[in-house]
Amino acid sequence: MLKVENLSKDFPVEFDVFGRPVKFLRAVQDVSFTVEENTVFSIVGESGSGKSTIARILCGIHKPTTGSIQFMGTALKGSGHREIQMVFQDPDSSLDPRKTVLFSIEEGLRIQKMGSKEERRKLVLEILKAVRLTEDVLSKYPHQLSGGQKQRVAIARCLVLRPKLLILDEPTSALDVSVQAQILNLLMELKREFALTYILITHDLKVVYHLSDHTMVMYLGQVMEMGETERIIQDPLHPYTKALVAAIPTAGTDNLNDFSLKGEIPSPLNPPKGCPFKTRCDFAFSKCDEKPPLIDFRGRKVRCHLYAEV
Ligand SMILES: Nc1ncnc2c1ncn2[C@@H]1O[C@H](COP(=O)(O)OP(=O)(O)OP(=O)(O)O)[C@@H](O)[C@H]1O
Ligand code: SF4
Ligand SMILES: [Mg+2]
């Protein structure tokens, strides 16, 4: 359904007196992946690893510096695609505080000039029911809703456009813990009901494990490991993935594991030469001063000198 090839994004961060960029931050570096229809593809990695940048490129918010994106067989260019929609971390950022719920949900339909007024109203009611909200919220403003209700409205805003691919960028991290599971359950029900495909961005590897089919682990803009979620979580290969998995809190323990994430992430403006993870890796050796290629290893991809292609 989605094929991303050699995607990179450089953000200009310093300019000369004429306003010309003189320094760039490489937020995403040569990232390729494929998402199959009706599956959940997770992107994980610490803050600043480039996850949201990829999401924004797929939605047409950012232009890639290099690379290509194929969506349902055609090249994606520029300003996004109706069938790719994104749910943001903070519902407040996607809802206008001065507009009613009805206005917000219907807005995309009006912009896309979809249907008559009656048809739009019918569609809004249908989607409202699907996200388990009742008609009385339609006349309300965002500040009159709970966090969970606001996220349901934000999801409805996307769904009304009948997307095929939904990008969920930390869809529950701004919500109370008690509401997080409800929204995740709803998203999984909606996936079945509307035959959706998800790209899920989250810091929560437990959620990744339970909900996703494939996972891509990123660090400083690069793919470190990629493959079937179950195998990645149960048998992580890359030292970075091992550390992330070891940091998953387990019930009843203090989470004392052999692997844990030590030290700070280096500045993306001045990333380490060679392997980007070498400043924090327990296994680093002389070869790690050279950049490791992303190789195929036992049915998955891994970028680490500890492994040789098989
Ligand atoms: N518009 C921008 N201009 C300059 N730098 C940017 C811009 N957007 C993102 N960046 C930088 O690009 C890098 C990747 O950012 P991104 O938001 O994609 O990370 P992320 O993985 O989503 O992190 P988080 O988990 O905190 O959401 C970061 O170093 C960030 O500071
Ligand atoms: S390439 Fe070297 S530094 Fe990088 S993750 Fe592998 S062992 Fe660690
Ligand atoms: Mg982000």
mmCIF file of C-alpha atoms and ligand atoms in Angstrom:
data_model
loop_
_atom_site.group_PDB
_atom_site.id
_atom_site.type_symbol
_atom_site.label_atom_id
_atom_site.label_comp_id
_atom_site.label_asym_id
_atom_site.label_seq_id
_atom_site.Cartn_x
_atom_site.Cartn_y
_atom_site.Cartn_z
ATOM 1 C CA MET A 1 0.000 0.000 0.000
ATOM 2 C CA LEU A 2 2.791 2.413 0.934
ATOM 3 C CA LYS A 3 6.344 2.245 -0.306
ATOM 4 C CA VAL A 4 8.872 4.748 0.972
ATOM 5 C CA GLU A 5 12.298 4.768 -0.626
ATOM 6 C CA ASN A 6 15.482 6.553 0.440
ATOM 7 C CA LEU A 7 13.629 9.298 2.261
ATOM 8 C CA SER A 8 15.752 12.093 3.752
ATOM 9 C CA LYS A 9 14.876 15.424 5.296
ATOM 10 C CA ASP A 10 17.312 18.235 6.065
ATOM 11 C CA PHE A 11 16.018 21.246 7.991
ATOM 12 C CA PRO A 12 17.908 24.508 7.531
ATOM 13 C CA VAL A 13 18.959 25.716 10.997
ATOM 14 C CA GLU A 14 21.451 28.524 10.298
ATOM 15 C CA PHE A 15 21.310 31.266 7.676
ATOM 16 C CA ASP A 16 23.783 33.795 6.317
ATOM 17 C CA VAL A 17 23.081 37.539 6.161
ATOM 18 C CA PHE A 18 21.233 37.054 2.877
ATOM 19 C CA GLY A 19 18.923 34.504 4.463
ATOM 20 C CA ARG A 20 20.514 31.595 2.641
ATOM 21 C CA PRO A 21 20.772 28.385 4.667
ATOM 22 C CA VAL A 22 24.343 27.552 5.691
ATOM 23 C CA LYS A 23 23.731 24.713 8.145
ATOM 24 C CA PHE A 24 21.271 21.833 8.052
ATOM 25 C CA LEU A 25 19.949 19.359 10.578
ATOM 26 C CA ARG A 26 19.532 15.914 9.084
ATOM 27 C CA ALA A 27 16.267 14.801 10.727
ATOM 28 C CA VAL A 28 15.679 11.746 8.509
ATOM 29 C CA GLN A 29 18.413 9.915 6.651
ATOM 30 C CA ASP A 30 17.886 7.463 3.811
ATOM 31 C CA VAL A 31 14.831 5.721 5.249
ATOM 32 C CA SER A 32 13.037 3.023 3.223
ATOM 33 C CA PHE A 33 10.085 0.911 4.320
ATOM 34 C CA THR A 34 6.899 -0.715 3.061
ATOM 35 C CA VAL A 35 3.517 -0.827 4.765
ATOM 36 C CA GLU A 36 1.106 -3.593 3.767
ATOM 37 C CA GLU A 37 -2.634 -2.973 3.566
ATOM 38 C CA ASN A 38 -4.671 -3.616 6.752
ATOM 39 C CA THR A 39 -1.598 -3.899 8.947
ATOM 40 C CA VAL A 40 -0.147 -1.748 11.721
ATOM 41 C CA PHE A 41 3.376 -0.464 11.155
ATOM 42 C CA SER A 42 5.059 1.010 14.226
ATOM 43 C CA ILE A 43 7.835 3.572 14.261
ATOM 44 C CA VAL A 44 9.715 3.733 17.572
ATOM 45 C CA GLY A 45 12.753 5.555 18.888
ATOM 46 C CA GLU A 46 13.636 8.175 21.448
ATOM 47 C CA SER A 47 12.745 11.820 21.129
ATOM 48 C CA GLY A 48 14.272 13.492 18.098
ATOM 49 C CA SER A 49 14.805 10.300 16.112
ATOM 50 C CA GLY A 50 12.775 11.619 13.155
ATOM 51 C CA LYS A 51 9.460 9.805 13.651
ATOM 52 C CA SER A 52 7.184 12.832 13.357
ATOM 53 C CA THR A 53 9.207 14.204 10.475
ATOM 54 C CA ILE A 54 8.437 11.030 8.498
ATOM 55 C CA ALA A 55 4.753 11.329 9.470
ATOM 56 C CA ARG A 56 4.644 14.967 8.369
ATOM 57 C CA ILE A 57 6.269 14.150 5.048
ATOM 58 C CA LEU A 58 3.690 11.404 4.412
ATOM 59 C CA CYS A 59 0.888 13.894 5.115
ATOM 60 C CA GLY A 60 2.372 16.524 2.852
ATOM 61 C CA ILE A 61 3.193 18.957 5.697
ATOM 62 C CA HIS A 62 6.937 18.747 4.915
ATOM 63 C CA LYS A 63 8.594 18.188 1.573
ATOM 64 C CA PRO A 64 11.270 15.488 1.583
ATOM 65 C CA THR A 65 14.811 16.568 0.701
ATOM 66 C CA THR A 66 15.286 13.329 -1.241
ATOM 67 C CA GLY A 67 13.401 10.097 -1.725
ATOM 68 C CA SER A 68 10.154 8.848 -3.158
ATOM 69 C CA ILE A 69 6.795 7.737 -1.782
ATOM 70 C CA GLN A 70 4.389 5.432 -3.594
ATOM 71 C CA PHE A 71 0.858 5.208 -2.206
ATOM 72 C CA MET A 72 -1.491 2.621 -3.697
ATOM 73 C CA GLY A 73 0.623 2.417 -6.811
ATOM 74 C CA THR A 74 1.039 6.113 -7.536
ATOM 75 C CA ALA A 75 3.769 8.565 -6.604
ATOM 76 C CA LEU A 76 2.867 10.946 -3.781
ATOM 77 C CA LYS A 77 3.792 14.484 -4.609
ATOM 78 C CA GLY A 78 3.639 17.585 -2.469
ATOM 79 C CA SER A 79 0.541 18.472 -0.604
ATOM 80 C CA GLY A 80 -0.684 15.184 0.823
ATOM 81 C CA HIS A 81 -3.511 12.872 -0.121
ATOM 82 C CA ARG A 82 -7.101 12.667 1.126
ATOM 83 C CA GLU A 83 -6.680 8.978 1.798
ATOM 84 C CA ILE A 84 -3.737 9.586 4.147
ATOM 85 C CA GLN A 85 -4.771 11.345 7.354
ATOM 86 C CA MET A 86 -2.962 11.972 10.625
ATOM 87 C CA VAL A 87 -4.059 11.943 14.267
ATOM 88 C CA PHE A 88 -1.791 14.157 16.354
ATOM 89 C CA GLN A 89 -0.606 13.670 19.921
ATOM 90 C CA ASP A 90 -2.445 16.655 21.274
ATOM 91 C CA PRO A 91 -6.078 16.929 20.121
ATOM 92 C CA ASP A 92 -6.023 20.628 21.009
ATOM 93 C CA SER A 93 -3.570 21.221 18.180
ATOM 94 C CA SER A 94 -5.982 19.777 15.605
ATOM 95 C CA LEU A 95 -9.190 21.386 16.940
ATOM 96 C CA ASP A 96 -9.968 25.087 16.633
ATOM 97 C CA PRO A 97 -11.129 26.283 20.102
ATOM 98 C CA ARG A 98 -13.576 28.749 18.472
ATOM 99 C CA LYS A 99 -15.317 26.142 16.341
ATOM 100 C CA THR A 100 -17.983 23.627 17.313
ATOM 101 C CA VAL A 101 -17.451 19.895 17.037
ATOM 102 C CA LEU A 102 -19.811 19.785 14.060
ATOM 103 C CA PHE A 103 -17.790 22.450 12.255
ATOM 104 C CA SER A 104 -14.494 20.665 13.000
ATOM 105 C CA ILE A 105 -15.624 17.234 11.852
ATOM 106 C CA GLU A 106 -17.317 18.587 8.743
ATOM 107 C CA GLU A 107 -14.504 20.953 7.788
ATOM 108 C CA GLY A 108 -12.504 18.479 5.670
ATOM 109 C CA LEU A 109 -15.630 17.511 3.725
ATOM 110 C CA ARG A 110 -16.341 21.147 2.933
ATOM 111 C CA ILE A 111 -12.748 21.791 1.886
ATOM 112 C CA GLN A 112 -12.804 18.710 -0.355
ATOM 113 C CA LYS A 113 -16.279 19.776 -1.597
ATOM 114 C CA MET A 114 -17.641 16.327 -0.742
ATOM 115 C CA GLY A 115 -21.430 15.849 -0.786
ATOM 116 C CA SER A 116 -24.427 18.139 -0.215
ATOM 117 C CA LYS A 117 -25.164 19.698 3.190
ATOM 118 C CA GLU A 118 -27.539 16.832 4.055
ATOM 119 C CA GLU A 119 -25.103 14.190 2.875
ATOM 120 C CA ARG A 120 -22.329 15.756 4.926
ATOM 121 C CA ARG A 121 -24.523 15.848 8.032
ATOM 122 C CA LYS A 122 -25.429 12.176 7.527
ATOM 123 C CA LEU A 123 -21.777 11.245 7.179
ATOM 124 C CA VAL A 124 -20.809 13.233 10.285
ATOM 125 C CA LEU A 125 -23.486 11.419 12.324
ATOM 126 C CA GLU A 126 -22.308 8.074 11.028
ATOM 127 C CA ILE A 127 -18.693 8.779 11.973
ATOM 128 C CA LEU A 128 -19.736 10.243 15.328
ATOM 129 C CA LYS A 129 -21.408 6.955 16.140
ATOM 130 C CA ALA A 130 -18.341 5.049 14.996
ATOM 131 C CA VAL A 131 -16.098 6.962 17.444
ATOM 132 C CA ARG A 132 -18.727 6.325 20.183
ATOM 133 C CA LEU A 133 -19.799 9.926 20.665
ATOM 134 C CA THR A 134 -23.391 11.078 20.932
ATOM 135 C CA GLU A 135 -25.094 13.804 18.909
ATOM 136 C CA ASP A 136 -25.140 16.261 21.814
ATOM 137 C CA VAL A 137 -21.388 16.923 21.398
ATOM 138 C CA LEU A 138 -21.917 18.422 17.936
ATOM 139 C CA SER A 139 -22.833 21.858 19.271
ATOM 140 C CA LYS A 140 -20.067 21.879 21.891
ATOM 141 C CA TYR A 141 -16.700 23.619 21.793
ATOM 142 C CA PRO A 142 -13.408 21.795 22.507
ATOM 143 C CA HIS A 143 -13.075 23.282 26.017
ATOM 144 C CA GLN A 144 -16.392 21.645 26.947
ATOM 145 C CA LEU A 145 -15.012 18.182 26.174
ATOM 146 C CA SER A 146 -12.728 15.802 28.078
ATOM 147 C CA GLY A 147 -9.303 14.874 26.646
ATOM 148 C CA GLY A 148 -10.628 11.505 25.474
ATOM 149 C CA GLN A 149 -13.671 13.100 23.798
ATOM 150 C CA LYS A 150 -11.444 15.622 22.041
ATOM 151 C CA GLN A 151 -9.238 12.843 20.678
ATOM 152 C CA ARG A 152 -12.378 11.026 19.458
ATOM 153 C CA VAL A 153 -13.406 14.206 17.625
ATOM 154 C CA ALA A 154 -9.903 14.493 16.141
ATOM 155 C CA ILE A 155 -10.175 10.873 14.949
ATOM 156 C CA ALA A 156 -13.666 11.569 13.535
ATOM 157 C CA ARG A 157 -12.262 14.570 11.650
ATOM 158 C CA CYS A 158 -9.878 12.233 9.857
ATOM 159 C CA LEU A 159 -12.316 9.349 9.373
ATOM 160 C CA VAL A 160 -14.969 11.462 7.744
ATOM 161 C CA LEU A 161 -12.616 11.840 4.785
ATOM 162 C CA ARG A 162 -12.642 8.048 4.370
ATOM 163 C CA PRO A 163 -8.867 7.597 4.557
ATOM 164 C CA LYS A 164 -7.152 4.303 3.787
ATOM 165 C CA LEU A 165 -4.018 5.056 5.805
ATOM 166 C CA LEU A 166 -4.119 6.694 9.219
ATOM 167 C CA ILE A 167 -0.934 7.981 10.791
ATOM 168 C CA LEU A 168 -1.182 7.970 14.568
ATOM 169 C CA ASP A 169 1.552 10.139 16.075
ATOM 170 C CA GLU A 170 1.556 9.395 19.825
ATOM 171 C CA PRO A 171 -2.263 9.286 19.739
ATOM 172 C CA THR A 172 -2.688 8.667 23.466
ATOM 173 C CA SER A 173 0.345 10.164 25.198
ATOM 174 C CA ALA A 174 -1.416 13.453 26.018
ATOM 175 C CA LEU A 175 -4.334 11.577 27.637
ATOM 176 C CA ASP A 176 -4.966 10.291 31.166
ATOM 177 C CA VAL A 177 -3.751 6.733 31.627
ATOM 178 C CA SER A 178 -7.334 5.570 32.244
ATOM 179 C CA VAL A 179 -8.426 6.894 28.840
ATOM 180 C CA GLN A 180 -5.422 5.684 26.844
ATOM 181 C CA ALA A 181 -6.600 2.058 26.606
ATOM 182 C CA GLN A 182 -10.108 3.166 25.571
ATOM 183 C CA ILE A 183 -8.745 5.199 22.675
ATOM 184 C CA LEU A 184 -6.383 2.408 21.602
ATOM 185 C CA ASN A 185 -9.239 -0.112 21.698
ATOM 186 C CA LEU A 186 -11.401 2.258 19.696
ATOM 187 C CA LEU A 187 -8.643 2.695 17.114
ATOM 188 C CA MET A 188 -8.348 -1.069 16.705
ATOM 189 C CA GLU A 189 -12.129 -1.412 16.306
ATOM 190 C CA LEU A 190 -12.153 1.380 13.730
ATOM 191 C CA LYS A 191 -9.335 -0.320 11.865
ATOM 192 C CA ARG A 192 -11.523 -3.399 11.388
ATOM 193 C CA GLU A 193 -14.711 -1.451 10.725
ATOM 194 C CA PHE A 194 -13.189 0.845 8.095
ATOM 195 C CA ALA A 195 -10.490 -1.544 6.752
ATOM 196 C CA LEU A 196 -7.759 0.904 7.718
ATOM 197 C CA THR A 197 -3.998 0.643 7.679
ATOM 198 C CA TYR A 198 -2.076 2.336 10.501
ATOM 199 C CA ILE A 199 1.330 3.838 10.968
ATOM 200 C CA LEU A 200 1.675 4.028 14.735
ATOM 201 C CA ILE A 201 4.257 6.266 16.377
ATOM 202 C CA THR A 202 4.642 5.700 20.085
ATOM 203 C CA HIS A 203 7.154 5.521 22.934
ATOM 204 C CA ASP A 204 5.205 2.658 24.469
ATOM 205 C CA LEU A 205 6.703 -0.646 23.330
ATOM 206 C CA LYS A 206 3.965 -2.584 25.119
ATOM 207 C CA VAL A 207 1.440 -0.951 22.817
ATOM 208 C CA VAL A 208 3.697 -1.653 19.848
ATOM 209 C CA TYR A 209 3.913 -5.296 20.851
ATOM 210 C CA HIS A 210 0.175 -5.748 21.278
ATOM 211 C CA LEU A 211 -1.052 -3.774 18.305
ATOM 212 C CA SER A 212 1.462 -3.778 15.503
ATOM 213 C CA ASP A 213 2.575 -6.228 12.844
ATOM 214 C CA HIS A 214 5.847 -4.601 11.820
ATOM 215 C CA THR A 215 8.193 -2.239 13.599
ATOM 216 C CA MET A 216 10.894 0.176 12.523
ATOM 217 C CA VAL A 217 13.371 1.311 15.193
ATOM 218 C CA MET A 218 14.945 4.704 14.562
ATOM 219 C CA TYR A 219 17.870 6.550 16.093
ATOM 220 C CA LEU A 220 19.088 10.008 15.068
ATOM 221 C CA GLY A 221 17.137 9.886 11.834
ATOM 222 C CA GLN A 222 18.328 6.431 10.738
ATOM 223 C CA VAL A 223 16.759 2.974 10.745
ATOM 224 C CA MET A 224 18.510 0.726 13.258
ATOM 225 C CA GLU A 225 16.307 -2.352 12.974
ATOM 226 C CA MET A 226 13.128 -3.284 11.151
ATOM 227 C CA GLY A 227 10.991 -6.400 10.891
ATOM 228 C CA GLU A 228 8.121 -8.331 12.430
ATOM 229 C CA THR A 229 7.150 -6.758 15.742
ATOM 230 C CA GLU A 230 6.954 -10.014 17.650
ATOM 231 C CA ARG A 231 10.476 -11.002 16.700
ATOM 232 C CA ILE A 232 11.896 -7.553 17.310
ATOM 233 C CA ILE A 233 10.485 -7.355 20.837
ATOM 234 C CA GLN A 234 11.107 -10.983 21.792
ATOM 235 C CA ASP A 235 14.535 -11.209 20.225
ATOM 236 C CA PRO A 236 15.966 -7.745 19.555
ATOM 237 C CA LEU A 237 19.215 -7.804 17.595
ATOM 238 C CA HIS A 238 20.463 -4.228 17.557
ATOM 239 C CA PRO A 239 22.022 -2.989 20.829
ATOM 240 C CA TYR A 240 19.710 0.032 20.684
ATOM 241 C CA THR A 241 16.599 -2.123 20.293
ATOM 242 C CA LYS A 242 17.852 -4.358 23.119
ATOM 243 C CA ALA A 243 18.129 -1.307 25.367
ATOM 244 C CA LEU A 244 14.663 -0.032 24.412
ATOM 245 C CA VAL A 245 13.112 -3.448 25.028
ATOM 246 C CA ALA A 246 14.904 -3.794 28.359
ATOM 247 C CA ALA A 247 13.453 -0.451 29.422
ATOM 248 C CA ILE A 248 9.864 -1.738 29.032
ATOM 249 C CA PRO A 249 8.458 -1.670 32.562
ATOM 250 C CA THR A 250 7.389 -5.125 33.649
ATOM 251 C CA ALA A 251 4.810 -5.648 36.380
ATOM 252 C CA GLY A 252 6.266 -6.455 39.790
ATOM 253 C CA THR A 253 9.920 -5.803 39.006
ATOM 254 C CA ASP A 254 12.150 -2.792 39.282
ATOM 255 C CA ASN A 255 13.122 -3.419 35.707
ATOM 256 C CA LEU A 256 16.732 -4.217 36.524
ATOM 257 C CA ASN A 257 18.056 -5.600 33.289
ATOM 258 C CA ASP A 258 21.449 -6.038 31.714
ATOM 259 C CA PHE A 259 20.624 -3.537 29.006
ATOM 260 C CA SER A 260 19.485 -0.049 29.708
ATOM 261 C CA LEU A 261 19.801 3.210 27.917
ATOM 262 C CA LYS A 262 22.751 5.074 29.307
ATOM 263 C CA GLY A 263 23.832 8.602 28.530
ATOM 264 C CA GLU A 264 22.220 11.291 26.450
ATOM 265 C CA ILE A 265 21.300 11.223 22.771
ATOM 266 C CA PRO A 266 23.998 13.165 20.881
ATOM 267 C CA SER A 267 22.947 16.412 19.247
ATOM 268 C CA PRO A 268 21.498 15.758 15.791
ATOM 269 C CA LEU A 269 23.465 18.836 14.688
ATOM 270 C CA ASN A 270 26.666 17.028 15.517
ATOM 271 C CA PRO A 271 25.989 13.292 15.251
ATOM 272 C CA PRO A 272 28.780 10.776 15.944
ATOM 273 C CA LYS A 273 30.856 9.700 12.958
ATOM 274 C CA GLY A 274 30.403 6.046 12.042
ATOM 275 C CA CYS A 275 27.634 4.268 13.941
ATOM 276 C CA PRO A 276 25.247 6.882 15.376
ATOM 277 C CA PHE A 277 24.709 4.738 18.490
ATOM 278 C CA LYS A 278 28.378 4.201 19.322
ATOM 279 C CA THR A 279 28.547 6.776 22.153
ATOM 280 C CA ARG A 280 25.986 4.756 24.135
ATOM 281 C CA CYS A 281 26.670 1.212 22.969
ATOM 282 C CA ASP A 282 28.101 -1.431 25.335
ATOM 283 C CA PHE A 283 29.347 -3.435 22.365
ATOM 284 C CA ALA A 284 31.178 -0.691 20.451
ATOM 285 C CA PHE A 285 34.496 -1.728 18.911
ATOM 286 C CA SER A 286 36.992 -0.208 16.498
ATOM 287 C CA LYS A 287 34.920 -0.924 13.379
ATOM 288 C CA CYS A 288 32.061 1.177 14.773
ATOM 289 C CA ASP A 289 33.936 4.298 13.636
ATOM 290 C CA GLU A 290 32.698 3.309 10.172
ATOM 291 C CA LYS A 291 29.039 3.721 9.347
ATOM 292 C CA PRO A 292 27.318 0.316 9.408
ATOM 293 C CA PRO A 293 25.117 -0.510 6.416
ATOM 294 C CA LEU A 294 21.515 -1.646 6.885
ATOM 295 C CA ILE A 295 21.715 -5.361 6.143
ATOM 296 C CA ASP A 296 19.293 -8.265 5.802
ATOM 297 C CA PHE A 297 19.743 -10.586 8.727
ATOM 298 C CA ARG A 298 17.479 -13.580 9.350
ATOM 299 C CA GLY A 299 14.432 -12.006 7.761
ATOM 300 C CA ARG A 300 14.832 -8.548 9.185
ATOM 301 C CA LYS A 301 16.925 -5.435 8.656
ATOM 302 C CA VAL A 302 19.617 -4.395 11.083
ATOM 303 C CA ARG A 303 22.295 -1.688 11.036
ATOM 304 C CA CYS A 304 25.141 -2.898 13.258
ATOM 305 C CA HIS A 305 28.663 -4.251 12.706
ATOM 306 C CA LEU A 306 27.944 -7.166 15.051
ATOM 307 C CA TYR A 307 25.942 -8.800 12.264
ATOM 308 C CA ALA A 308 26.858 -9.973 8.802
ATOM 309 C CA GLU A 309 24.344 -10.440 6.000
ATOM 310 C CA VAL A 310 22.613 -13.852 5.925
HETATM 311 N N1 LIG B 1 10.878 22.364 11.462
HETATM 312 C C1 LIG B 1 12.046 21.960 11.974
HETATM 313 N N2 LIG B 1 13.154 22.728 11.879
HETATM 314 C C2 LIG B 1 14.346 22.311 12.380
HETATM 315 N N3 LIG B 1 14.531 21.130 13.006
HETATM 316 C C3 LIG B 1 13.463 20.330 13.129
HETATM 317 C C4 LIG B 1 12.164 20.695 12.634
HETATM 318 N N4 LIG B 1 11.294 19.683 12.914
HETATM 319 C C5 LIG B 1 12.016 18.739 13.551
HETATM 320 N N5 LIG B 1 13.309 19.126 13.684
HETATM 321 C C6 LIG B 1 14.400 18.349 14.288
HETATM 322 O O1 LIG B 1 14.453 17.112 13.604
HETATM 323 C C7 LIG B 1 14.761 16.062 14.507
HETATM 324 C C8 LIG B 1 13.672 15.009 14.420
HETATM 325 O O2 LIG B 1 12.477 15.569 14.942
HETATM 326 P P1 LIG B 1 11.117 14.756 15.040
HETATM 327 O O3 LIG B 1 10.084 15.702 15.537
HETATM 328 O O4 LIG B 1 10.867 14.077 13.746
HETATM 329 O O5 LIG B 1 11.456 13.680 16.156
HETATM 330 P P2 LIG B 1 10.507 12.613 16.876
HETATM 331 O O6 LIG B 1 11.168 11.291 16.689
HETATM 332 O O7 LIG B 1 9.120 12.766 16.404
HETATM 333 O O8 LIG B 1 10.637 13.044 18.408
HETATM 334 P P3 LIG B 1 9.536 13.032 19.589
HETATM 335 O O9 LIG B 1 9.528 11.628 20.111
HETATM 336 O O10 LIG B 1 10.087 14.009 20.578
HETATM 337 O O11 LIG B 1 8.230 13.465 19.010
HETATM 338 C C9 LIG B 1 14.891 16.697 15.882
HETATM 339 O O12 LIG B 1 16.257 16.927 16.141
HETATM 340 C C10 LIG B 1 14.145 18.000 15.739
HETATM 341 O O13 LIG B 1 14.674 18.983 16.596
HETATM 342 S S1 SF4 B 2 27.727 -0.782 15.040
HETATM 343 FE FE1 SF4 B 2 28.983 -0.869 16.876
HETATM 344 S S2 SF4 B 2 28.383 0.926 18.089
HETATM 345 FE FE2 SF4 B 2 26.828 0.593 16.545
HETATM 346 S S3 SF4 B 2 25.279 -0.588 17.574
HETATM 347 FE FE3 SF4 B 2 26.622 -2.043 16.527
HETATM 348 S S4 SF4 B 2 28.182 -2.592 18.029
HETATM 349 FE FE4 SF4 B 2 27.131 -0.771 18.807
HETATM 350 MG MG MG B 3 7.353 13.310 17.351
#
